[in-house]
PDB file of C-alpha atoms and ligand atoms in Angstrom:
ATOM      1  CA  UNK A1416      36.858 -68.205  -4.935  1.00 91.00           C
ATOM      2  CA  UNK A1417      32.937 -67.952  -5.532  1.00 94.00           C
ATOM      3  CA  UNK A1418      31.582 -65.042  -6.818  1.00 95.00           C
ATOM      4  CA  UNK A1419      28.757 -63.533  -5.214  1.00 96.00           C
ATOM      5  CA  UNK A1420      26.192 -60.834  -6.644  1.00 96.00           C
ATOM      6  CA  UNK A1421      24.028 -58.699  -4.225  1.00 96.00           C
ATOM      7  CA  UNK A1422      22.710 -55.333  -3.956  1.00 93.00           C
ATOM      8  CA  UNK A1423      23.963 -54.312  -7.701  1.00 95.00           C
ATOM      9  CA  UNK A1424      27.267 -55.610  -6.495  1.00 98.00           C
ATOM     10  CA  UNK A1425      29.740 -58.185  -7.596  1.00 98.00           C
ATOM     11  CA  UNK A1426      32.619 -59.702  -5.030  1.00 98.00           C
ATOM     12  CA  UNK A1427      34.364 -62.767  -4.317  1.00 98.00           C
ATOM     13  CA  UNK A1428      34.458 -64.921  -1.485  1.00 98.00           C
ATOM     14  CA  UNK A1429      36.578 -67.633   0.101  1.00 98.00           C
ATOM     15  CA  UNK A1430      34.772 -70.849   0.646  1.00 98.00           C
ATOM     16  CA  UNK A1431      37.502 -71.522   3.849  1.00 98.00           C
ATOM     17  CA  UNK A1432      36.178 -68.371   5.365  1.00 98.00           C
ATOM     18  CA  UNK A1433      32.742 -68.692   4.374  1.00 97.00           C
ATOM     19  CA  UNK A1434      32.371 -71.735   6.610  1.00 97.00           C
ATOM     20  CA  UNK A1435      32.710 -69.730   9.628  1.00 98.00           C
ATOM     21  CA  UNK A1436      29.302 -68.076   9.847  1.00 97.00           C
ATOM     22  CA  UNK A1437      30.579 -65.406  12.261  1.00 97.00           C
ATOM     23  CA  UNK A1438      32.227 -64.010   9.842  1.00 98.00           C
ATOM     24  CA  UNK A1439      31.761 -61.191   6.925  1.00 97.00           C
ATOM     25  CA  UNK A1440      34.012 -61.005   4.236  1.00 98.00           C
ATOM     26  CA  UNK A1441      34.065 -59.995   0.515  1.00 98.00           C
ATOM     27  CA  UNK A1442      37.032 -59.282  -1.775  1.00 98.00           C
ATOM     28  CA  UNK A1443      34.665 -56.731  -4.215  1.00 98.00           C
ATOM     29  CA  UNK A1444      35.352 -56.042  -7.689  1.00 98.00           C
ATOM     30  CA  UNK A1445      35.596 -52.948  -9.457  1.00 98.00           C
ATOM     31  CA  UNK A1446      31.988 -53.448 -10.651  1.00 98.00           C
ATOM     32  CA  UNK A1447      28.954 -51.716  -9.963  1.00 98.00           C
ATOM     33  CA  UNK A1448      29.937 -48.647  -8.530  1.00 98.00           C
ATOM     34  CA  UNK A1449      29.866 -45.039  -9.294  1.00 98.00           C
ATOM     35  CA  UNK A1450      32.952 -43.636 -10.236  1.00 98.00           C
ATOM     36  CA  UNK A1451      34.097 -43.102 -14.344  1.00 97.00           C
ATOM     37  CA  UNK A1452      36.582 -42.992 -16.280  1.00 97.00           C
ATOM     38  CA  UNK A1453      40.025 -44.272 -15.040  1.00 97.00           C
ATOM     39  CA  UNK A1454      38.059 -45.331 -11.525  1.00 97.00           C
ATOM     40  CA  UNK A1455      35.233 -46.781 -12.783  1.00 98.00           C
ATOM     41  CA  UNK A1456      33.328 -47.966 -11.163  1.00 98.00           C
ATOM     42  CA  UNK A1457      33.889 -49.046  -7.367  1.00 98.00           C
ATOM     43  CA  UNK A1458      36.622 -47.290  -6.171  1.00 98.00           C
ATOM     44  CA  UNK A1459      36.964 -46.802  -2.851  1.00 97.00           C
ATOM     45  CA  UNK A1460      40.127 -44.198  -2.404  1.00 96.00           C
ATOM     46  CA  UNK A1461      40.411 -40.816  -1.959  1.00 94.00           C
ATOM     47  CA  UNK A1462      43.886 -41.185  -3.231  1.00 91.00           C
ATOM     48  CA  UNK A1463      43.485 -41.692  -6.524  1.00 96.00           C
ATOM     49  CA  UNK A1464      42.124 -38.416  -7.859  1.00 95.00           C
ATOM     50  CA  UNK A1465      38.389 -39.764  -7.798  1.00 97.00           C
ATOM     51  CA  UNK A1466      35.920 -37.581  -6.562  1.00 95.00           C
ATOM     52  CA  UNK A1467      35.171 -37.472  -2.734  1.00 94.00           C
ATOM     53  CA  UNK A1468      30.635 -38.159  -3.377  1.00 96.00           C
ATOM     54  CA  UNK A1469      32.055 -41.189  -5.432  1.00 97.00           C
ATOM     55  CA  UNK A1470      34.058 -42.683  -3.110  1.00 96.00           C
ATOM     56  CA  UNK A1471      31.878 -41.917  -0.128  1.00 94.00           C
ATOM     57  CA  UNK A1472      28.674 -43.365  -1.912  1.00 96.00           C
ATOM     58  CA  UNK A1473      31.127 -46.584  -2.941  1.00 97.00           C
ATOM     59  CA  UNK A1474      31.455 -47.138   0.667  1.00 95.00           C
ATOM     60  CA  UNK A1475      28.081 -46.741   1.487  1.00 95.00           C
ATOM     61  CA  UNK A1476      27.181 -49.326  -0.984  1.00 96.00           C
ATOM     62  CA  UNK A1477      30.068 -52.243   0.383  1.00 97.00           C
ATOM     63  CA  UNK A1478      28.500 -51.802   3.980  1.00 95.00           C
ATOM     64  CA  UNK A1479      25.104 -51.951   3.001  1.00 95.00           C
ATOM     65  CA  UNK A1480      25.948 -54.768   0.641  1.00 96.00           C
ATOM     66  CA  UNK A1481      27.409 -56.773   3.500  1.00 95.00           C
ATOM     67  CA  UNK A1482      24.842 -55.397   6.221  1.00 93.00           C
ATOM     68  CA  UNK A1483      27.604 -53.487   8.323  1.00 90.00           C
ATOM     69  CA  UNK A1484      27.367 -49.704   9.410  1.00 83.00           C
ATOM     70  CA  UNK A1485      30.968 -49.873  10.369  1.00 90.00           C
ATOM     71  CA  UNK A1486      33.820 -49.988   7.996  1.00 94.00           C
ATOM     72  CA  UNK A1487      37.544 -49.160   9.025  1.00 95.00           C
ATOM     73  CA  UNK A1488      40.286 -48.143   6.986  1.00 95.00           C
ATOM     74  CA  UNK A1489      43.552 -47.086   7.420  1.00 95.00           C
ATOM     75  CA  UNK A1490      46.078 -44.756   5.621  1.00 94.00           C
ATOM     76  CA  UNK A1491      48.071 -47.365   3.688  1.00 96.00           C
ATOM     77  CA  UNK A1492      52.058 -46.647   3.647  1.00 96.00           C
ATOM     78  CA  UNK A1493      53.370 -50.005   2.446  1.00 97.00           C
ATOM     79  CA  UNK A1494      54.859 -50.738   5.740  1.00 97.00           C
ATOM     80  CA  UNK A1495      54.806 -52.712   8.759  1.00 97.00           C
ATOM     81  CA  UNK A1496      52.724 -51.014  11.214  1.00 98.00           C
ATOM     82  CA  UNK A1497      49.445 -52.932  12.568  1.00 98.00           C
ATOM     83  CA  UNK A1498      46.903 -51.043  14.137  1.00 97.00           C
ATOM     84  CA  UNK A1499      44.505 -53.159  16.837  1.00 96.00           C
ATOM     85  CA  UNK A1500      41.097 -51.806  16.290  1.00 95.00           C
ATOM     86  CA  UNK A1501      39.106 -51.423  18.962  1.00 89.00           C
ATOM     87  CA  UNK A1502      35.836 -49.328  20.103  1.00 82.00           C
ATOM     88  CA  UNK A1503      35.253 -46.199  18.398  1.00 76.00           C
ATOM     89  CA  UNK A1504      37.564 -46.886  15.476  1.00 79.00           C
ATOM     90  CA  UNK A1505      35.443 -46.259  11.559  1.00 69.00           C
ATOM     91  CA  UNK A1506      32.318 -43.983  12.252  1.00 59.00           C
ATOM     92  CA  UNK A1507      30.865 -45.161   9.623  1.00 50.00           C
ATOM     93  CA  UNK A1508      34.046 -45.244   7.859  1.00 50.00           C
ATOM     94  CA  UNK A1509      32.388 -42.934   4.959  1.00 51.00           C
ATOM     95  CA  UNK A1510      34.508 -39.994   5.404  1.00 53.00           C
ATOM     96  CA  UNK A1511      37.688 -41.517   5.899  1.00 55.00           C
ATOM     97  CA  UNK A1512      39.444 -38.442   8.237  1.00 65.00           C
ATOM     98  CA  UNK A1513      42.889 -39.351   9.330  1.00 79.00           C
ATOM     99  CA  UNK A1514      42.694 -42.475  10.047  1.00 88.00           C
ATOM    100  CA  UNK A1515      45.803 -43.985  11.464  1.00 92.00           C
ATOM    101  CA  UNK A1516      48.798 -44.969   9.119  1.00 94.00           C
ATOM    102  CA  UNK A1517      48.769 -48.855   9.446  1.00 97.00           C
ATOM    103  CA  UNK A1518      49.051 -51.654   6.639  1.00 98.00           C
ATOM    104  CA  UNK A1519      47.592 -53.947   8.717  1.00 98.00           C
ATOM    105  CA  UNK A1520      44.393 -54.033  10.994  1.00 98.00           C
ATOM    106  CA  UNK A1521      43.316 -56.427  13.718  1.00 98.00           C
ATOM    107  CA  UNK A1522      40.242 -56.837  15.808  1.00 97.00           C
ATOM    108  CA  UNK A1523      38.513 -58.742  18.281  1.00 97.00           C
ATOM    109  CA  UNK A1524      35.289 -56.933  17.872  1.00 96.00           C
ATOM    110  CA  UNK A1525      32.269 -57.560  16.262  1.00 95.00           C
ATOM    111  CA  UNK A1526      30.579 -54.611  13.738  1.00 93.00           C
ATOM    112  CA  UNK A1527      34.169 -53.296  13.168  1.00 94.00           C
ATOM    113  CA  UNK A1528      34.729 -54.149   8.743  1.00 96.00           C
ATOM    114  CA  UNK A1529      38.337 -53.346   8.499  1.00 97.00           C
ATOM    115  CA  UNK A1530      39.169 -52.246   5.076  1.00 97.00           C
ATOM    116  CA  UNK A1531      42.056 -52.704   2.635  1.00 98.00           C
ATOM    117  CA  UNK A1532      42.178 -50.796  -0.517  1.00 98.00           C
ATOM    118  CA  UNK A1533      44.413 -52.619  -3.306  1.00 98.00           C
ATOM    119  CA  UNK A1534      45.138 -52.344  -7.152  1.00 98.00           C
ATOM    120  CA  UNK A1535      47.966 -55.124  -7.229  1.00 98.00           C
ATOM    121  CA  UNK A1536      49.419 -55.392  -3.739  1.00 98.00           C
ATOM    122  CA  UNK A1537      47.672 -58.307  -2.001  1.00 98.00           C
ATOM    123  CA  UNK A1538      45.314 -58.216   0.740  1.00 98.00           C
ATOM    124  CA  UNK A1539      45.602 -60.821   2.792  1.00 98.00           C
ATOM    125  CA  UNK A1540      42.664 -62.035   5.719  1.00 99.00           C
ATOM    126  CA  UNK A1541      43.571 -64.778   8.540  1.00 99.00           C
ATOM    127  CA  UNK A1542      40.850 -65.323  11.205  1.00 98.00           C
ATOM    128  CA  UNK A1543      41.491 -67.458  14.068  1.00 98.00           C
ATOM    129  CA  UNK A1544      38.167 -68.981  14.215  1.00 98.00           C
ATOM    130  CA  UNK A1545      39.550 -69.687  18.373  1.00 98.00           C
ATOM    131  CA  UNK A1546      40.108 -66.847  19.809  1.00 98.00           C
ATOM    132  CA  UNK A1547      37.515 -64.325  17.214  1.00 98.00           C
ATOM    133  CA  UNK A1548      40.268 -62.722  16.175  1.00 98.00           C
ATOM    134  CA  UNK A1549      40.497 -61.068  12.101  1.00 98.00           C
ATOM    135  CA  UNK A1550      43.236 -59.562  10.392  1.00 98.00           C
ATOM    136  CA  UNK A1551      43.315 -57.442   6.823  1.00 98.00           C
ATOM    137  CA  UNK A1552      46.948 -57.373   5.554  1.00 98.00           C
ATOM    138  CA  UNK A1553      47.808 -54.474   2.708  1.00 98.00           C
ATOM    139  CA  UNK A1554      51.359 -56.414   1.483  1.00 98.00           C
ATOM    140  CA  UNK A1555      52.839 -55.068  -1.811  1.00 97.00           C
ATOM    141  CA  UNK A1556      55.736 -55.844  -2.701  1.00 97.00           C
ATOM    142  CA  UNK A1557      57.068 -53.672  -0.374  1.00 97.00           C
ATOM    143  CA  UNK A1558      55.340 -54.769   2.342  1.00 98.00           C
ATOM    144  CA  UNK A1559      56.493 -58.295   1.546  1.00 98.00           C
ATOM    145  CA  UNK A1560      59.829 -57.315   1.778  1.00 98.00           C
ATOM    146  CA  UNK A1561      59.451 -55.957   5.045  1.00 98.00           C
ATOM    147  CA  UNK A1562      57.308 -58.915   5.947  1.00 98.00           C
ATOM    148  CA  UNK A1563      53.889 -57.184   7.428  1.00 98.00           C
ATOM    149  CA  UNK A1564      52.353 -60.503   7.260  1.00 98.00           C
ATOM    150  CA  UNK A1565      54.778 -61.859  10.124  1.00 98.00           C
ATOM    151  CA  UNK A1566      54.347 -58.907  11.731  1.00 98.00           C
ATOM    152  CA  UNK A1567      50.601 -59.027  12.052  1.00 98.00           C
ATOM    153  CA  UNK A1568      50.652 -62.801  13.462  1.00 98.00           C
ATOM    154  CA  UNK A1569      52.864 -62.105  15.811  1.00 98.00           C
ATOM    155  CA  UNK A1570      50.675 -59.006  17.001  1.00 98.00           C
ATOM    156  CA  UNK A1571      47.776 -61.597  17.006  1.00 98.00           C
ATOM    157  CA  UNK A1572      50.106 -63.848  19.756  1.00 98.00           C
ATOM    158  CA  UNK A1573      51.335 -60.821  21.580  1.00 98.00           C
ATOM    159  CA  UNK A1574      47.999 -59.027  21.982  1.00 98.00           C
ATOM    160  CA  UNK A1575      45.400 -61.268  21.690  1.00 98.00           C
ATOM    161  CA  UNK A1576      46.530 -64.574  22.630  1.00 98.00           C
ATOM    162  CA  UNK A1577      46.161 -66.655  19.256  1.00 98.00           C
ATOM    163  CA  UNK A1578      47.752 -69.887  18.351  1.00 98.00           C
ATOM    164  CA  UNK A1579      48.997 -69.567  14.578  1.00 98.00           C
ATOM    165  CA  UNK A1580      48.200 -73.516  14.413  1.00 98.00           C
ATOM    166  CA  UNK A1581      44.349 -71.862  14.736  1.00 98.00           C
ATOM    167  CA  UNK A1582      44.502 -69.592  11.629  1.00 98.00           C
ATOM    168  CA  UNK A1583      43.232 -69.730   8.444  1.00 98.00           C
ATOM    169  CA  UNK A1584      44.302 -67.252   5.819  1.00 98.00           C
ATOM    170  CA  UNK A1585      43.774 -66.105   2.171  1.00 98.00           C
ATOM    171  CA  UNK A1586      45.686 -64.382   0.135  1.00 98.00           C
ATOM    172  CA  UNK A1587      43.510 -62.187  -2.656  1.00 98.00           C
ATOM    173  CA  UNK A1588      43.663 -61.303  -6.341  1.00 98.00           C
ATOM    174  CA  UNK A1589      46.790 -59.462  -6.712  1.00 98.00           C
ATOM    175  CA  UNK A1590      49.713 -58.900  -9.156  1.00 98.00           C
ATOM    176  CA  UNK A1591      51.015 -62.808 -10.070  1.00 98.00           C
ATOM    177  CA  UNK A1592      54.273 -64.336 -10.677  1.00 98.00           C
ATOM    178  CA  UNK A1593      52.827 -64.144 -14.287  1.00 98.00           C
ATOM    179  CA  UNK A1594      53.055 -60.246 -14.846  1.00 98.00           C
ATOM    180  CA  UNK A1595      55.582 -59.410 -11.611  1.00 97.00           C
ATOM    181  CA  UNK A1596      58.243 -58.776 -14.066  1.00 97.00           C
ATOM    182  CA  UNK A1597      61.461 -56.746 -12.027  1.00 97.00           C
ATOM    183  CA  UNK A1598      63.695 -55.483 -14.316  1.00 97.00           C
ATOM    184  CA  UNK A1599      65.576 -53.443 -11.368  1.00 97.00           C
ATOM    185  CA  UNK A1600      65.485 -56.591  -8.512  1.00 98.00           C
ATOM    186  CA  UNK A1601      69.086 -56.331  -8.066  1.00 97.00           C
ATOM    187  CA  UNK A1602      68.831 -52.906  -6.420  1.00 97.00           C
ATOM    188  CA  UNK A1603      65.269 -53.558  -5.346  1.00 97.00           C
ATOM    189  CA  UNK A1604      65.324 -56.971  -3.872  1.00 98.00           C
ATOM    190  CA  UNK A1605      67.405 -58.076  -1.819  1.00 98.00           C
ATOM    191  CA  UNK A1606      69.103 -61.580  -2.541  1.00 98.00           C
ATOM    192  CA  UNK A1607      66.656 -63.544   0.023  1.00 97.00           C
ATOM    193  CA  UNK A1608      63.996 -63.407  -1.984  1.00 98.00           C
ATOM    194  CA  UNK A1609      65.796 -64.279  -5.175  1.00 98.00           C
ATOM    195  CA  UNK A1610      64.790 -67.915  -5.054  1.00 98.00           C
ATOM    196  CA  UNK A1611      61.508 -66.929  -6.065  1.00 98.00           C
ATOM    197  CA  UNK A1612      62.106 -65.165  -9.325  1.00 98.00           C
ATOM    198  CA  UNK A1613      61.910 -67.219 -12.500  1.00 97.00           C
ATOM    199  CA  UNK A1614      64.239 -66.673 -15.213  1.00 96.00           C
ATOM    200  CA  UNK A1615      62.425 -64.171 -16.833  1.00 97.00           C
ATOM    201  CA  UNK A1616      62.935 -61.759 -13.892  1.00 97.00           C
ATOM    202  CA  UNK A1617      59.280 -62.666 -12.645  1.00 98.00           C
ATOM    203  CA  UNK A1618      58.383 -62.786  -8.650  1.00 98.00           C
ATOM    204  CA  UNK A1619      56.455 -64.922  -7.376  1.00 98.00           C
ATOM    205  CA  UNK A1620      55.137 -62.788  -4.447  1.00 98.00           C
ATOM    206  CA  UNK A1621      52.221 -65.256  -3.652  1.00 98.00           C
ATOM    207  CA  UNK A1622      54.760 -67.902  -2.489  1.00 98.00           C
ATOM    208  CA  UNK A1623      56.554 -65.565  -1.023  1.00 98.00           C
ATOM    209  CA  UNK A1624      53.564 -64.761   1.374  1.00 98.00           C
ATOM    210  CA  UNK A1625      52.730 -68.182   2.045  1.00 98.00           C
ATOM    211  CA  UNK A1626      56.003 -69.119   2.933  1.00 98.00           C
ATOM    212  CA  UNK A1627      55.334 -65.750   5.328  1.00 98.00           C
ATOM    213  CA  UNK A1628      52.370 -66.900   6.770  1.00 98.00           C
ATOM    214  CA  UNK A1629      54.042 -70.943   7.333  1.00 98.00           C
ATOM    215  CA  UNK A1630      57.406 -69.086   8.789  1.00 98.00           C
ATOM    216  CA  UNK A1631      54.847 -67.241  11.227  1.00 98.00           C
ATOM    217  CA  UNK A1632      53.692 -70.770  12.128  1.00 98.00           C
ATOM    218  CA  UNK A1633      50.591 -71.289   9.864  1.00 98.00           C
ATOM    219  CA  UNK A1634      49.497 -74.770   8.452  1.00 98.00           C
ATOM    220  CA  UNK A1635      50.248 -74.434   4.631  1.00 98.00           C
ATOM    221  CA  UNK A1636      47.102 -76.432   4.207  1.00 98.00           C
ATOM    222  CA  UNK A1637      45.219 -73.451   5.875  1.00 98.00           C
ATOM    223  CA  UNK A1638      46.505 -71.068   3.611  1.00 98.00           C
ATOM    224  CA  UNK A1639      44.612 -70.190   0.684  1.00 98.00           C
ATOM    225  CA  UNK A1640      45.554 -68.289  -2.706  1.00 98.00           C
ATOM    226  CA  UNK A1641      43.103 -66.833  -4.826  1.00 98.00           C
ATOM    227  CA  UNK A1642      45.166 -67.531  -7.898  1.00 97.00           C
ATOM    228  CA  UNK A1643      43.366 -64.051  -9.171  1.00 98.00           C
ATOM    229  CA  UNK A1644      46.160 -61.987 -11.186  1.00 98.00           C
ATOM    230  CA  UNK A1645      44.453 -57.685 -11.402  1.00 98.00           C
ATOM    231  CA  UNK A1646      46.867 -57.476 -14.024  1.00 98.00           C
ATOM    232  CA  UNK A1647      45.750 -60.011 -15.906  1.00 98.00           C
ATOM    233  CA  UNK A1648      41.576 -59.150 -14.790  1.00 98.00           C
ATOM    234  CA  UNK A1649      40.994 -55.474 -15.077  1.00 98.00           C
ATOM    235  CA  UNK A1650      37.827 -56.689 -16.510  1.00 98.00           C
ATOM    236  CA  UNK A1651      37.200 -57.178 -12.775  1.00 98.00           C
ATOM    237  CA  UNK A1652      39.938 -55.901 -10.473  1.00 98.00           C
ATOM    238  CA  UNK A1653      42.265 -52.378 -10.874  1.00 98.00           C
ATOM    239  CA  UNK A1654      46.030 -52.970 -11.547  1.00 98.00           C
ATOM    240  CA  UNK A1655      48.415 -50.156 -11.085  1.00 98.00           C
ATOM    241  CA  UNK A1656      51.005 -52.360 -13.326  1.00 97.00           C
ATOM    242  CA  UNK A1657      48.767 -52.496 -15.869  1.00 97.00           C
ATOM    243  CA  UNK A1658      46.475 -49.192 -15.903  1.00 98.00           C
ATOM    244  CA  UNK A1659      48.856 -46.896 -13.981  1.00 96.00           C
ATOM    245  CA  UNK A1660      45.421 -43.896 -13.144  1.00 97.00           C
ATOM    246  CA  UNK A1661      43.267 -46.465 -12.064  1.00 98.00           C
ATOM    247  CA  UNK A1662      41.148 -47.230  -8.600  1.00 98.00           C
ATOM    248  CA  UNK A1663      41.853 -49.696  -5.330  1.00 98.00           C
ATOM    249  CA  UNK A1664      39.104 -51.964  -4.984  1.00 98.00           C
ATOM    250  CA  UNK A1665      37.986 -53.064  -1.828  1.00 98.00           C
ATOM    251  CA  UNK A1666      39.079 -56.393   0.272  1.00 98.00           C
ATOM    252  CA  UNK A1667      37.000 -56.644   3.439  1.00 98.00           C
ATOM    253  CA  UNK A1668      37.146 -58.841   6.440  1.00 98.00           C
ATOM    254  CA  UNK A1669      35.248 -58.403  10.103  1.00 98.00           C
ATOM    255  CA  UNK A1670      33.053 -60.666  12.905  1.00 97.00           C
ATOM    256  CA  UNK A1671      29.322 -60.370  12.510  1.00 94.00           C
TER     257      UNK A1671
HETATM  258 ZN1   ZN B1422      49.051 -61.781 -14.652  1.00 92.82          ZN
END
């Protein structure tokens, strides 16, 4: 990933999304923003027992960092639900009343920055670069489980007549197979997904989510990993695992 710096800002980008100029993305750090103490400094949740002129002025600063007046978010459940974004949806995004429960957006229209707020679960963009189609993906562990990523390609077939062969997709910082230590996976895994676990009882849910994304009918030489572990970077990222009070940093995606 190449890290970027603008307006008092610091976030990363994917060079395999980057060549699509059509695009805006940005996975931002937890730099430069407003919020202290456990949230410092660019959270962007009202979840997390920040306060709401922080978070709203965050906000403000990641669209006018990436030139959008739109940003979309959606009230994160670690699910399956994918919510197709169309006219009307954000406001400004600022506010952040009721939006719909979804883990997953997807749109087809330009101006719409669809928004997912992480501190260890990993967001997770495809675009098909065909059809102008973008997806942001909210998968924790949960979410893997339950396999959101599948769901939100096949939602991107059904309802907007991709081609999986067309997509490209990234998978951002997030916990990795290096601090995803399940002590309890017997009860909370189920025995698929134990041919990813190392012997020290350590997931690998990056793999897991490529293997997702290939099942769906990605190339694997379209799918991207950021190799960024938040446990390992709170310098730069929030990790629940490793902060527990902490803030959800930002991972953006939408067409210019
Ligand atoms: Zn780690």
């Amino acid at each position: 990933m190449m890290l970027q710096r603008k307006s008092g800002l610091m976030f990363m980008q994917f060079p395999a999304l980057k060549a699509y100029p059509e695009l805006l993305h940005g996975v931002f750090t937890r730099l430069g923003g407003t919020s202290r103490g456990a949230q410092a400094s660019l959270n962007v949740s009202y979840g997390v027992g920040d306060g709401d002129t922080q978070v709203k002025q965050n906000r403000r600063q990641i669209a006018q960092c990436l030139g959008a007046d739109r940003l979309v978010f959606a009230r994160q459940r670690h699910g399956r639900r994918v919510w197709a974004v169309r006219d009307g949806a954000g406001r400004q995004g600022m506010s952040d009343v009721a939006p719909p429960i979804a883990d997953a957006m997807v749109t087809d229209r330009a101006g719409y920055l669809l928004v997912i707020q992480v501190a260890d679960c990993q967001p997770v963009f495809i675009f098909d670069p065909h059809r102008g189609v973008v997806a942001d993906i909210h998968s924790g562990w949960r979410g893997s489980l339950k396999n959101v990523i599948g769901r939100t390609v096949e939602v991107m077939r059904r309802e907007y007549d991709c081609r999986p062969a067309n997509m490209v997709a990234t998978i951002g910082p997030s916990l990795g197979p290096c601090c995803s230590e399940f002590i309890h996976y017997r009860t909370e895994i189920p025995p698929d997904f134990w041919r990813y676990k190392d012997n020290r009882d350590h997931f690998d849910f990056w793999a897991i989510s490529k293997d997702q994304l290939v099942g769906a009918g990605l190339s694997a030489t379209k799918v991207v990993v950021s190799g960024y572990c938040t446990r390992c970077r709170t310098d730069l990222f929030y990790s629940y695992r490793g902060e527990g009070e902490t803030g959800r940093f930002a991972a953006v995606i939408g067409l210019r």
